[in-house]
């Protein structure tokens, strides 16, 4: 019998031999290949061919530019492969004999041309025994020629892709070897379709074509003439916009020329190039400053979102960026303000913030007017410049676009300094407020959706009224999100996570942003508490302390976790002859959808969102439809704190529409829900069917509170009142049923009634109010019905049970006694100010535990007794996520919170927060082979 390590060693030997067999017999024989081309694409093809075991006998590429080698040449030179940099292969249509001779001397059996801008003579194309293959970014025979990707977009093709074909005399008419296609998205540009499909899949396809040749299985499919097209090369001169077209045709023309050569038109007497086009939904109205464009069917509109243009069909498109003849690029929304920025006075330290010199090596001295691109910089230098700035000043979060929009040294430095000082107002946040003079202050309330860093109207301009429960009047109209709005928000969150600066941000910088958000919330705490009071009915003093206060604490707590989310090393059995290193790594999961309830609108937002952000996720949140206002105010504060676009998105709307779409959406990777058990079950099913997304649920409760005769009576009465009537009873952990030992039952009830009579019902903004209105009319009606059911079943209604006769949704604090186990009010929660009291016989601890646990809920519970042994015994046997002993409602951001059974699963708050420990990698590294086995455990 083999020992484990011996077996592993033999398994390893088998795997190595099997791998060699597969590589030799499945990939085919190795070939001598000449790679003819350039660019990063050519570099990647070259690297993959070497990995396949082929011998690269020569790399033929373009001469160095400004002293820098092409990426393909640089890679080959690093490997010691022969590199030839011919300026040309032909003169006056004839091949240069010396060039052809140098090529033939390499002994190539196949020419691979992954991206080739030079004209290669047929003497070279036909020389190898296997001929030559070339990559072309179109589905030949459509769009033959050098601008194939451009014309795919200009023509509005729904399908794109690439072809690997047998090279002919340069007319792209040779036989097809391999093709791959993809869908063309409505707003794709040359850059997006290239990055998403043509580059990564093109590399794989080219290598696969070589593999087919090596195996002797490569087809030669003649190109048909039917469907063949050949358009001109897109150059700046012929990229001028013809305005006499539909909006869709204009959009296709602009995106088809983005970024090179750039679609342009004359505006205000100069050539202006348009970038970043997208179609505008029908029915959307735009407000902005008119911009006259010669030849256009109507003037454009400079709006907060960009430049709106119109086709001859009356439909619209939106352009994000503009570039002038001098190379300066601006956000289209800034067109009328492009020259109004005041110069920033630089400190000596800030003047030294120059990193251009190391990049622009051919410039002797950089002056304020020095232009980055006119001095020889290229697109790769933009990346290098941005990364060097980030290394020197991590708080200056640049994007490549910032360089294109600030090409002169002075403009670039001023832009960087503004970012460092937090004064970057290039895209000013535009907020349409509803203002109210209330609570001795002016309250400014946003009321639109918040998507991708902007407040926007819902599709079709749909709205609804949010109601003040104090008097039943409308506070304002709020945008009502539609399915298309959900899709936009999720797309923005996905983009921010995968491509934006949020996903690349240092965890400590992420923590700094969250701390800044908490500071802004504290600056606006009175305003937030006032909004919470008028929108949810929360008593202002409670809103200030708990609804807002704990929200601020939550963001501060999790801001501190950002750079402390750590993995661990794990000791494992060692496999001879090597020793293994095993470790875990925790990473964010992606887009998190959050659906929150109406009882604590801001606090539930904080509980669910803070840890998501700390872990590096992005968020799409749906507040309760009846309490949206603190959520959209929070969105404004997050934007002002500097959160990147798309990281936080807020969608007021209905649960059946917005919540359902979030549950079904394939790009949402985690959904957190607080609400009813019935809806929680439905959400869990939808999440499973859609894409098996992770779910955490905080659902209904019927929390038992057991009060023994040896309790501190004063404390039991005070905390018993709090356990039921805190926040008008609209409290997920409210004591849904009190079990009082019979020897003190009557005394306890008498004391509670006395305290209830002292409770002051009234305006939540009045500092002396104890009990404000219920959240909304439907809930008030439900409470009335709940109490009527209790009376019908025979429970004793001691006091309350009715709506207060005054405007608004006020309900009397209510007390029921003589409640039997079989009654509806003993089994179901009221979620309101209704105290349910049942007796239990003295000394029957196990029996009262049985009755307390006879529920499908398990969120919270409590016990009051002076006997420490009894307290421990009872607390260990109560089936609830939280057990309070001689207290109640004491939650803290550092203590985990959550239930089980039909109260849901998953934890909020504390180190055990599900959203904090988001994604765990388990990695085993076996040196020297460096084999890695990765197991993902997505916690939240």
Tab-separated table of C-alpha atoms in Angstrom, residues 409-842:
chain	number	residue	atom	x	y	z
A	409	UNK	CA	1.298	71.030	-18.519
A	410	UNK	CA	-0.380	73.964	-16.782
A	411	UNK	CA	-3.889	72.562	-17.249
A	412	UNK	CA	-2.785	69.134	-16.073
A	413	UNK	CA	-1.081	70.404	-12.908
A	414	UNK	CA	-4.010	72.649	-12.041
A	415	UNK	CA	-6.399	69.718	-12.456
A	416	UNK	CA	-4.224	67.465	-10.238
A	417	UNK	CA	-3.969	70.100	-7.525
A	418	UNK	CA	-7.729	70.631	-7.527
A	419	UNK	CA	-8.168	66.903	-7.012
A	420	UNK	CA	-5.574	66.866	-4.231
A	421	UNK	CA	-7.328	69.768	-2.505
A	422	UNK	CA	-10.747	68.250	-3.006
A	423	UNK	CA	-11.742	71.169	-5.214
A	424	UNK	CA	-12.275	69.255	-8.437
A	425	UNK	CA	-15.561	70.590	-9.754
A	426	UNK	CA	-15.186	69.532	-13.348
A	427	UNK	CA	-18.520	67.742	-13.150
A	428	UNK	CA	-20.567	69.701	-10.662
A	429	UNK	CA	-23.244	67.699	-8.882
A	430	UNK	CA	-26.605	68.986	-10.042
A	431	UNK	CA	-29.409	68.475	-7.494
A	432	UNK	CA	-33.039	69.448	-7.991
A	433	UNK	CA	-34.114	70.074	-4.390
A	434	UNK	CA	-37.491	70.259	-2.752
A	435	UNK	CA	-36.969	72.820	0.023
A	436	UNK	CA	-39.088	73.106	3.168
A	437	UNK	CA	-38.747	75.469	6.101
A	438	UNK	CA	-39.444	73.122	8.968
A	439	UNK	CA	-38.075	72.298	12.425
A	440	UNK	CA	-36.358	75.696	12.590
A	441	UNK	CA	-34.249	74.971	9.497
A	442	UNK	CA	-34.371	74.859	5.714
A	443	UNK	CA	-34.437	71.216	4.684
A	444	UNK	CA	-33.171	70.509	1.141
A	445	UNK	CA	-34.404	67.179	-0.197
A	446	UNK	CA	-33.373	65.533	-3.490
A	447	UNK	CA	-36.249	63.550	-4.989
A	448	UNK	CA	-34.858	61.860	-8.130
A	449	UNK	CA	-33.191	58.525	-8.784
A	450	UNK	CA	-29.424	58.460	-8.235
A	451	UNK	CA	-27.664	56.479	-10.965
A	452	UNK	CA	-23.992	56.557	-11.927
A	453	UNK	CA	-23.230	59.649	-9.870
A	454	UNK	CA	-26.143	61.744	-11.141
A	455	UNK	CA	-29.660	62.566	-10.053
A	456	UNK	CA	-31.951	61.624	-12.926
A	457	UNK	CA	-35.653	61.278	-13.627
A	458	UNK	CA	-37.152	57.828	-13.934
A	459	UNK	CA	-37.937	56.467	-17.390
A	460	UNK	CA	-40.878	58.359	-18.798
A	461	UNK	CA	-40.667	60.908	-16.003
A	462	UNK	CA	-42.785	58.690	-13.741
A	463	UNK	CA	-43.255	59.861	-10.145
A	464	UNK	CA	-45.292	59.182	-7.029
A	465	UNK	CA	-46.063	61.158	-3.868
A	466	UNK	CA	-44.394	60.364	-0.561
A	467	UNK	CA	-46.695	61.107	2.374
A	468	UNK	CA	-46.057	62.761	5.741
A	469	UNK	CA	-47.692	60.370	8.267
A	470	UNK	CA	-48.165	63.202	10.762
A	471	UNK	CA	-50.945	64.797	8.746
A	472	UNK	CA	-51.397	62.606	5.652
A	473	UNK	CA	-50.276	65.337	3.236
A	474	UNK	CA	-47.825	64.877	0.375
A	475	UNK	CA	-44.237	65.941	1.031
A	476	UNK	CA	-43.132	65.917	-2.604
A	477	UNK	CA	-43.119	63.955	-5.858
A	478	UNK	CA	-40.419	61.269	-5.982
A	479	UNK	CA	-39.116	59.585	-9.140
A	480	UNK	CA	-40.547	56.078	-9.530
A	481	UNK	CA	-37.885	53.731	-10.921
A	482	UNK	CA	-38.713	51.441	-13.844
A	483	UNK	CA	-37.051	48.233	-15.016
A	484	UNK	CA	-34.820	50.104	-17.479
A	485	UNK	CA	-33.630	52.313	-14.600
A	486	UNK	CA	-32.677	49.208	-12.618
A	487	UNK	CA	-30.696	47.903	-15.586
A	488	UNK	CA	-28.877	51.232	-15.925
A	489	UNK	CA	-28.025	51.309	-12.235
A	490	UNK	CA	-26.740	47.726	-12.210
A	491	UNK	CA	-24.681	48.384	-15.352
A	492	UNK	CA	-23.181	51.475	-13.706
A	493	UNK	CA	-22.372	49.519	-10.542
A	494	UNK	CA	-20.825	46.692	-12.578
A	495	UNK	CA	-18.731	49.148	-14.591
A	496	UNK	CA	-17.584	50.909	-11.411
A	497	UNK	CA	-16.579	47.585	-9.873
A	498	UNK	CA	-14.840	46.043	-12.883
A	499	UNK	CA	-13.369	49.024	-14.718
A	500	UNK	CA	-13.602	52.083	-12.459
A	501	UNK	CA	-11.241	53.538	-9.895
A	502	UNK	CA	-13.232	52.003	-7.008
A	503	UNK	CA	-12.055	48.507	-7.883
A	504	UNK	CA	-8.441	49.672	-8.061
A	505	UNK	CA	-8.538	51.899	-4.981
A	506	UNK	CA	-6.234	51.237	-2.050
A	507	UNK	CA	-8.331	49.962	0.912
A	508	UNK	CA	-7.125	52.818	3.115
A	509	UNK	CA	-8.263	55.350	0.534
A	510	UNK	CA	-11.591	53.567	0.481
A	511	UNK	CA	-11.748	53.900	4.254
A	512	UNK	CA	-10.887	57.590	3.973
A	513	UNK	CA	-13.868	58.138	1.675
A	514	UNK	CA	-16.222	56.307	4.020
A	515	UNK	CA	-14.936	58.364	6.958
A	516	UNK	CA	-15.540	61.518	4.924
A	517	UNK	CA	-19.073	60.363	4.212
A	518	UNK	CA	-19.664	59.796	7.933
A	519	UNK	CA	-18.361	63.314	8.639
A	520	UNK	CA	-20.785	64.787	6.102
A	521	UNK	CA	-23.648	62.806	7.604
A	522	UNK	CA	-22.757	64.228	10.998
A	523	UNK	CA	-22.679	67.768	9.575
A	524	UNK	CA	-26.191	67.170	8.207
A	525	UNK	CA	-27.533	65.076	11.102
A	526	UNK	CA	-30.272	67.534	12.101
A	527	UNK	CA	-31.419	67.756	8.482
A	528	UNK	CA	-31.361	63.965	8.098
A	529	UNK	CA	-33.283	63.486	11.360
A	530	UNK	CA	-35.877	66.018	10.263
A	531	UNK	CA	-36.352	64.263	6.922
A	532	UNK	CA	-36.638	60.942	8.767
A	533	UNK	CA	-39.294	62.411	11.081
A	534	UNK	CA	-41.535	63.811	8.346
A	535	UNK	CA	-41.095	60.848	5.985
A	536	UNK	CA	-41.317	57.918	8.428
A	537	UNK	CA	-42.994	59.401	11.502
A	538	UNK	CA	-39.971	58.769	13.745
A	539	UNK	CA	-39.826	60.990	16.800
A	540	UNK	CA	-37.165	63.604	16.023
A	541	UNK	CA	-35.131	63.066	19.182
A	542	UNK	CA	-35.054	59.305	18.551
A	543	UNK	CA	-34.220	59.872	14.885
A	544	UNK	CA	-31.337	62.113	15.892
A	545	UNK	CA	-29.918	59.598	18.376
A	546	UNK	CA	-30.698	56.257	16.747
A	547	UNK	CA	-31.862	56.525	13.137
A	548	UNK	CA	-29.082	58.972	12.205
A	549	UNK	CA	-26.666	58.588	15.104
A	550	UNK	CA	-26.218	54.851	14.734
A	551	UNK	CA	-25.986	55.232	10.962
A	552	UNK	CA	-22.995	57.544	11.376
A	553	UNK	CA	-21.428	55.128	13.866
A	554	UNK	CA	-21.934	52.256	11.430
A	555	UNK	CA	-20.085	53.975	8.587
A	556	UNK	CA	-17.246	54.984	10.914
A	557	UNK	CA	-16.960	51.452	12.280
A	558	UNK	CA	-16.733	49.819	8.877
A	559	UNK	CA	-14.433	52.515	7.497
A	560	UNK	CA	-11.924	51.146	9.978
A	561	UNK	CA	-12.291	47.638	8.565
A	562	UNK	CA	-11.308	48.558	5.013
A	563	UNK	CA	-7.595	47.744	5.397
A	564	UNK	CA	-8.099	44.963	7.946
A	565	UNK	CA	-9.928	42.395	5.826
A	566	UNK	CA	-7.258	39.722	5.927
A	567	UNK	CA	-6.751	36.153	4.866
A	568	UNK	CA	-4.717	33.583	6.738
A	569	UNK	CA	-2.150	30.848	6.232
A	570	UNK	CA	-3.247	27.272	6.869
A	571	UNK	CA	-1.032	24.360	7.957
A	572	UNK	CA	-1.608	21.295	5.768
A	573	UNK	CA	-0.035	17.894	5.258
A	574	UNK	CA	3.060	18.192	3.113
A	575	UNK	CA	3.431	16.234	-0.109
A	576	UNK	CA	6.954	15.021	-0.759
A	577	UNK	CA	9.331	16.166	-2.096
A	578	UNK	CA	7.989	19.736	-1.831
A	579	UNK	CA	6.631	21.870	0.987
A	580	UNK	CA	3.389	23.735	0.373
A	581	UNK	CA	2.276	27.234	1.168
A	582	UNK	CA	-1.473	27.518	1.710
A	583	UNK	CA	-3.323	30.793	2.206
A	584	UNK	CA	-6.708	32.421	1.812
A	585	UNK	CA	-7.485	35.793	0.306
A	586	UNK	CA	-10.716	37.723	0.731
A	587	UNK	CA	-11.987	39.837	-2.124
A	588	UNK	CA	-15.201	41.716	-2.941
A	589	UNK	CA	-17.904	39.884	-4.806
A	590	UNK	CA	-19.189	42.638	-7.113
A	591	UNK	CA	-22.574	44.310	-7.412
A	592	UNK	CA	-24.658	44.044	-4.235
A	593	UNK	CA	-28.382	44.785	-4.349
A	594	UNK	CA	-30.001	45.965	-1.128
A	595	UNK	CA	-33.710	46.165	-0.388
A	596	UNK	CA	-34.525	47.881	2.910
A	597	UNK	CA	-37.705	48.405	4.981
A	598	UNK	CA	-39.533	51.519	6.123
A	599	UNK	CA	-39.123	51.373	9.913
A	600	UNK	CA	-35.506	52.611	10.084
A	601	UNK	CA	-34.904	54.001	6.564
A	602	UNK	CA	-31.437	55.476	7.080
A	603	UNK	CA	-30.177	53.043	9.702
A	604	UNK	CA	-31.100	49.990	7.624
A	605	UNK	CA	-29.336	51.620	4.685
A	606	UNK	CA	-26.234	52.037	6.831
A	607	UNK	CA	-26.360	48.528	8.289
A	608	UNK	CA	-26.574	46.967	4.844
A	609	UNK	CA	-24.393	49.349	2.836
A	610	UNK	CA	-21.408	50.290	5.004
A	611	UNK	CA	-19.823	46.843	5.081
A	612	UNK	CA	-20.483	46.310	1.354
A	613	UNK	CA	-18.528	49.473	0.579
A	614	UNK	CA	-15.775	48.671	3.085
A	615	UNK	CA	-15.149	45.364	1.311
A	616	UNK	CA	-14.921	47.096	-2.079
A	617	UNK	CA	-18.314	46.138	-3.512
A	618	UNK	CA	-20.662	48.461	-5.363
A	619	UNK	CA	-24.273	48.964	-4.362
A	620	UNK	CA	-27.718	49.330	-5.915
A	621	UNK	CA	-30.205	50.106	-3.136
A	622	UNK	CA	-33.986	50.231	-3.193
A	623	UNK	CA	-35.414	52.118	-0.224
A	624	UNK	CA	-38.947	51.371	0.890
A	625	UNK	CA	-41.370	53.091	-1.445
A	626	UNK	CA	-43.041	54.930	1.441
A	627	UNK	CA	-39.760	56.267	2.949
A	628	UNK	CA	-37.322	57.195	0.155
A	629	UNK	CA	-36.124	60.656	1.189
A	630	UNK	CA	-33.211	59.961	3.548
A	631	UNK	CA	-31.828	57.447	1.030
A	632	UNK	CA	-31.679	59.993	-1.795
A	633	UNK	CA	-30.271	62.609	0.610
A	634	UNK	CA	-27.620	60.040	1.537
A	635	UNK	CA	-26.813	59.677	-2.178
A	636	UNK	CA	-26.152	63.419	-2.384
A	637	UNK	CA	-23.786	63.279	0.603
A	638	UNK	CA	-21.972	60.258	-0.858
A	639	UNK	CA	-21.415	62.152	-4.126
A	640	UNK	CA	-20.123	65.189	-2.233
A	641	UNK	CA	-17.798	62.931	-0.245
A	642	UNK	CA	-16.155	61.954	-3.541
A	643	UNK	CA	-17.430	58.428	-4.125
A	644	UNK	CA	-16.748	57.494	-7.751
A	645	UNK	CA	-19.643	57.264	-10.161
A	646	UNK	CA	-21.588	54.029	-10.075
A	647	UNK	CA	-20.407	52.893	-6.639
A	648	UNK	CA	-23.675	53.907	-4.944
A	649	UNK	CA	-27.024	53.900	-6.775
A	650	UNK	CA	-30.400	54.636	-5.167
A	651	UNK	CA	-33.692	53.601	-6.787
A	652	UNK	CA	-36.967	54.598	-5.110
A	653	UNK	CA	-39.705	52.398	-6.484
A	654	UNK	CA	-42.021	49.462	-5.907
A	655	UNK	CA	-40.837	46.145	-4.573
A	656	UNK	CA	-42.797	44.195	-7.163
A	657	UNK	CA	-40.943	45.980	-9.976
A	658	UNK	CA	-37.570	47.227	-8.720
A	659	UNK	CA	-37.029	44.603	-6.013
A	660	UNK	CA	-38.053	41.819	-8.357
A	661	UNK	CA	-35.728	42.991	-11.131
A	662	UNK	CA	-32.811	43.196	-8.686
A	663	UNK	CA	-33.586	39.638	-7.571
A	664	UNK	CA	-33.659	38.447	-11.183
A	665	UNK	CA	-30.747	40.480	-12.539
A	666	UNK	CA	-27.850	38.280	-13.750
A	667	UNK	CA	-25.185	40.891	-12.928
A	668	UNK	CA	-26.196	41.214	-9.262
A	669	UNK	CA	-24.028	38.859	-7.227
A	670	UNK	CA	-25.473	39.404	-3.746
A	671	UNK	CA	-28.834	40.562	-2.446
A	672	UNK	CA	-29.550	41.695	1.093
A	673	UNK	CA	-33.195	42.048	2.140
A	674	UNK	CA	-34.951	43.151	5.310
A	675	UNK	CA	-38.714	42.730	5.382
A	676	UNK	CA	-41.464	40.177	5.716
A	677	UNK	CA	-40.912	36.420	5.711
A	678	UNK	CA	-43.348	36.002	2.824
A	679	UNK	CA	-41.439	38.385	0.557
A	680	UNK	CA	-38.114	36.968	1.774
A	681	UNK	CA	-39.099	33.501	0.580
A	682	UNK	CA	-40.055	34.883	-2.827
A	683	UNK	CA	-36.757	36.788	-3.121
A	684	UNK	CA	-34.735	33.735	-2.164
A	685	UNK	CA	-36.464	31.703	-4.877
A	686	UNK	CA	-35.894	34.401	-7.512
A	687	UNK	CA	-32.229	34.723	-6.585
A	688	UNK	CA	-31.758	30.970	-6.880
A	689	UNK	CA	-33.495	30.696	-10.251
A	690	UNK	CA	-31.770	33.743	-11.781
A	691	UNK	CA	-28.070	33.120	-11.167
A	692	UNK	CA	-27.789	31.480	-7.726
A	693	UNK	CA	-26.833	34.840	-6.267
A	694	UNK	CA	-25.940	34.999	-2.579
A	695	UNK	CA	-28.727	36.101	-0.263
A	696	UNK	CA	-28.990	37.400	3.295
A	697	UNK	CA	-32.395	37.845	4.855
A	698	UNK	CA	-33.642	39.585	7.986
A	699	UNK	CA	-37.306	38.681	8.135
A	700	UNK	CA	-40.239	38.626	10.547
A	701	UNK	CA	-40.057	38.142	14.282
A	702	UNK	CA	-42.185	37.259	17.281
A	703	UNK	CA	-39.567	37.849	19.932
A	704	UNK	CA	-40.433	36.428	23.377
A	705	UNK	CA	-39.558	38.278	26.611
A	706	UNK	CA	-39.722	36.188	29.821
A	707	UNK	CA	-40.086	38.112	33.095
A	708	UNK	CA	-39.536	36.124	36.280
A	709	UNK	CA	-40.853	37.104	39.708
A	710	UNK	CA	-37.337	37.703	41.071
A	711	UNK	CA	-36.683	40.490	38.555
A	712	UNK	CA	-35.942	44.129	39.295
A	713	UNK	CA	-39.538	45.303	38.825
A	714	UNK	CA	-38.714	48.923	38.033
A	715	UNK	CA	-36.234	47.886	35.381
A	716	UNK	CA	-38.504	45.178	33.993
A	717	UNK	CA	-41.360	47.659	33.566
A	718	UNK	CA	-39.143	50.335	32.030
A	719	UNK	CA	-37.363	47.969	29.654
A	720	UNK	CA	-40.565	46.025	28.964
A	721	UNK	CA	-42.155	49.259	27.771
A	722	UNK	CA	-39.130	49.960	25.595
A	723	UNK	CA	-39.134	46.427	24.213
A	724	UNK	CA	-42.611	46.994	22.758
A	725	UNK	CA	-43.143	50.723	22.192
A	726	UNK	CA	-39.665	51.767	21.011
A	727	UNK	CA	-39.964	53.511	17.623
A	728	UNK	CA	-43.788	53.164	17.779
A	729	UNK	CA	-43.405	49.392	17.890
A	730	UNK	CA	-42.076	49.455	14.311
A	731	UNK	CA	-39.036	47.524	15.405
A	732	UNK	CA	-37.885	44.176	14.052
A	733	UNK	CA	-36.720	42.960	17.473
A	734	UNK	CA	-39.714	44.303	19.395
A	735	UNK	CA	-40.901	41.935	22.135
A	736	UNK	CA	-43.851	40.420	20.302
A	737	UNK	CA	-45.017	38.509	23.366
A	738	UNK	CA	-44.278	38.909	27.089
A	739	UNK	CA	-44.455	35.936	29.439
A	740	UNK	CA	-44.898	37.199	33.018
A	741	UNK	CA	-44.714	34.900	36.041
A	742	UNK	CA	-48.217	34.768	37.552
A	743	UNK	CA	-47.160	35.886	41.048
A	744	UNK	CA	-46.192	39.332	39.698
A	745	UNK	CA	-48.500	39.454	36.684
A	746	UNK	CA	-51.138	41.812	38.051
A	747	UNK	CA	-48.567	44.150	39.581
A	748	UNK	CA	-46.610	44.241	36.305
A	749	UNK	CA	-49.738	45.001	34.259
A	750	UNK	CA	-50.790	47.764	36.653
A	751	UNK	CA	-47.354	49.420	36.442
A	752	UNK	CA	-47.318	49.177	32.648
A	753	UNK	CA	-50.756	50.814	32.359
A	754	UNK	CA	-49.601	53.651	34.586
A	755	UNK	CA	-46.590	54.233	32.334
A	756	UNK	CA	-48.660	53.993	29.162
A	757	UNK	CA	-50.941	56.758	30.414
A	758	UNK	CA	-47.910	59.031	30.694
A	759	UNK	CA	-46.939	58.550	27.036
A	760	UNK	CA	-47.460	61.690	24.982
A	761	UNK	CA	-48.781	61.111	21.456
A	762	UNK	CA	-48.164	63.885	18.946
A	763	UNK	CA	-46.076	65.621	16.303
A	764	UNK	CA	-42.724	63.791	16.001
A	765	UNK	CA	-40.928	67.139	15.631
A	766	UNK	CA	-42.157	68.222	19.074
A	767	UNK	CA	-39.317	67.512	21.531
A	768	UNK	CA	-41.794	66.381	24.219
A	769	UNK	CA	-43.457	63.732	22.021
A	770	UNK	CA	-42.999	60.094	23.063
A	771	UNK	CA	-45.089	58.413	20.392
A	772	UNK	CA	-45.394	59.574	16.790
A	773	UNK	CA	-47.599	58.384	13.918
A	774	UNK	CA	-47.394	54.940	12.374
A	775	UNK	CA	-45.436	54.857	9.167
A	776	UNK	CA	-48.239	54.768	6.601
A	777	UNK	CA	-51.998	54.325	6.225
A	778	UNK	CA	-51.958	50.678	5.158
A	779	UNK	CA	-49.957	49.747	8.239
A	780	UNK	CA	-52.307	51.693	10.496
A	781	UNK	CA	-55.278	49.812	9.060
A	782	UNK	CA	-53.466	46.518	9.616
A	783	UNK	CA	-52.923	47.362	13.300
A	784	UNK	CA	-56.620	48.161	13.783
A	785	UNK	CA	-57.547	44.816	12.210
A	786	UNK	CA	-54.913	43.000	14.304
A	787	UNK	CA	-56.434	44.313	17.552
A	788	UNK	CA	-59.960	43.530	16.429
A	789	UNK	CA	-58.857	39.934	15.851
A	790	UNK	CA	-57.400	39.768	19.369
A	791	UNK	CA	-60.673	40.918	20.893
A	792	UNK	CA	-62.710	38.433	18.827
A	793	UNK	CA	-60.474	35.551	19.992
A	794	UNK	CA	-61.100	36.399	23.653
A	795	UNK	CA	-57.975	38.269	24.722
A	796	UNK	CA	-58.522	41.093	27.211
A	797	UNK	CA	-57.977	44.536	25.690
A	798	UNK	CA	-56.781	46.550	28.684
A	799	UNK	CA	-56.254	49.805	26.787
A	800	UNK	CA	-55.696	51.189	23.303
A	801	UNK	CA	-56.490	49.248	20.149
A	802	UNK	CA	-57.879	52.181	18.148
A	803	UNK	CA	-56.760	54.915	15.777
A	804	UNK	CA	-56.279	58.286	17.471
A	805	UNK	CA	-58.910	60.745	16.302
A	806	UNK	CA	-56.695	63.370	14.775
A	807	UNK	CA	-55.148	63.970	11.309
A	808	UNK	CA	-52.404	61.550	10.377
A	809	UNK	CA	-51.774	57.877	11.061
A	810	UNK	CA	-51.694	57.796	14.866
A	811	UNK	CA	-52.507	54.612	16.803
A	812	UNK	CA	-53.046	54.256	20.531
A	813	UNK	CA	-50.408	52.267	22.439
A	814	UNK	CA	-52.184	48.991	23.178
A	815	UNK	CA	-52.080	46.307	25.899
A	816	UNK	CA	-53.609	42.803	25.709
A	817	UNK	CA	-53.646	40.333	28.598
A	818	UNK	CA	-55.007	36.790	28.998
A	819	UNK	CA	-53.468	35.888	25.641
A	820	UNK	CA	-53.578	32.128	25.025
A	821	UNK	CA	-51.053	30.223	22.920
A	822	UNK	CA	-53.519	29.358	20.152
A	823	UNK	CA	-54.552	32.949	19.459
A	824	UNK	CA	-53.537	34.787	16.291
A	825	UNK	CA	-52.005	37.698	18.251
A	826	UNK	CA	-49.897	35.180	20.224
A	827	UNK	CA	-48.399	33.775	17.024
A	828	UNK	CA	-48.071	36.681	14.581
A	829	UNK	CA	-46.237	39.972	15.046
A	830	UNK	CA	-48.083	43.272	14.959
A	831	UNK	CA	-45.030	45.359	14.074
A	832	UNK	CA	-46.685	48.115	16.041
A	833	UNK	CA	-47.233	49.439	19.594
A	834	UNK	CA	-49.123	46.402	20.856
A	835	UNK	CA	-48.017	44.655	24.071
A	836	UNK	CA	-49.101	40.990	24.299
A	837	UNK	CA	-48.906	39.509	27.831
A	838	UNK	CA	-49.357	35.856	28.803
A	839	UNK	CA	-48.996	34.326	32.276
A	840	UNK	CA	-46.873	31.341	33.219
A	841	UNK	CA	-46.946	29.368	36.452
A	842	UNK	CA	-44.262	29.929	39.066
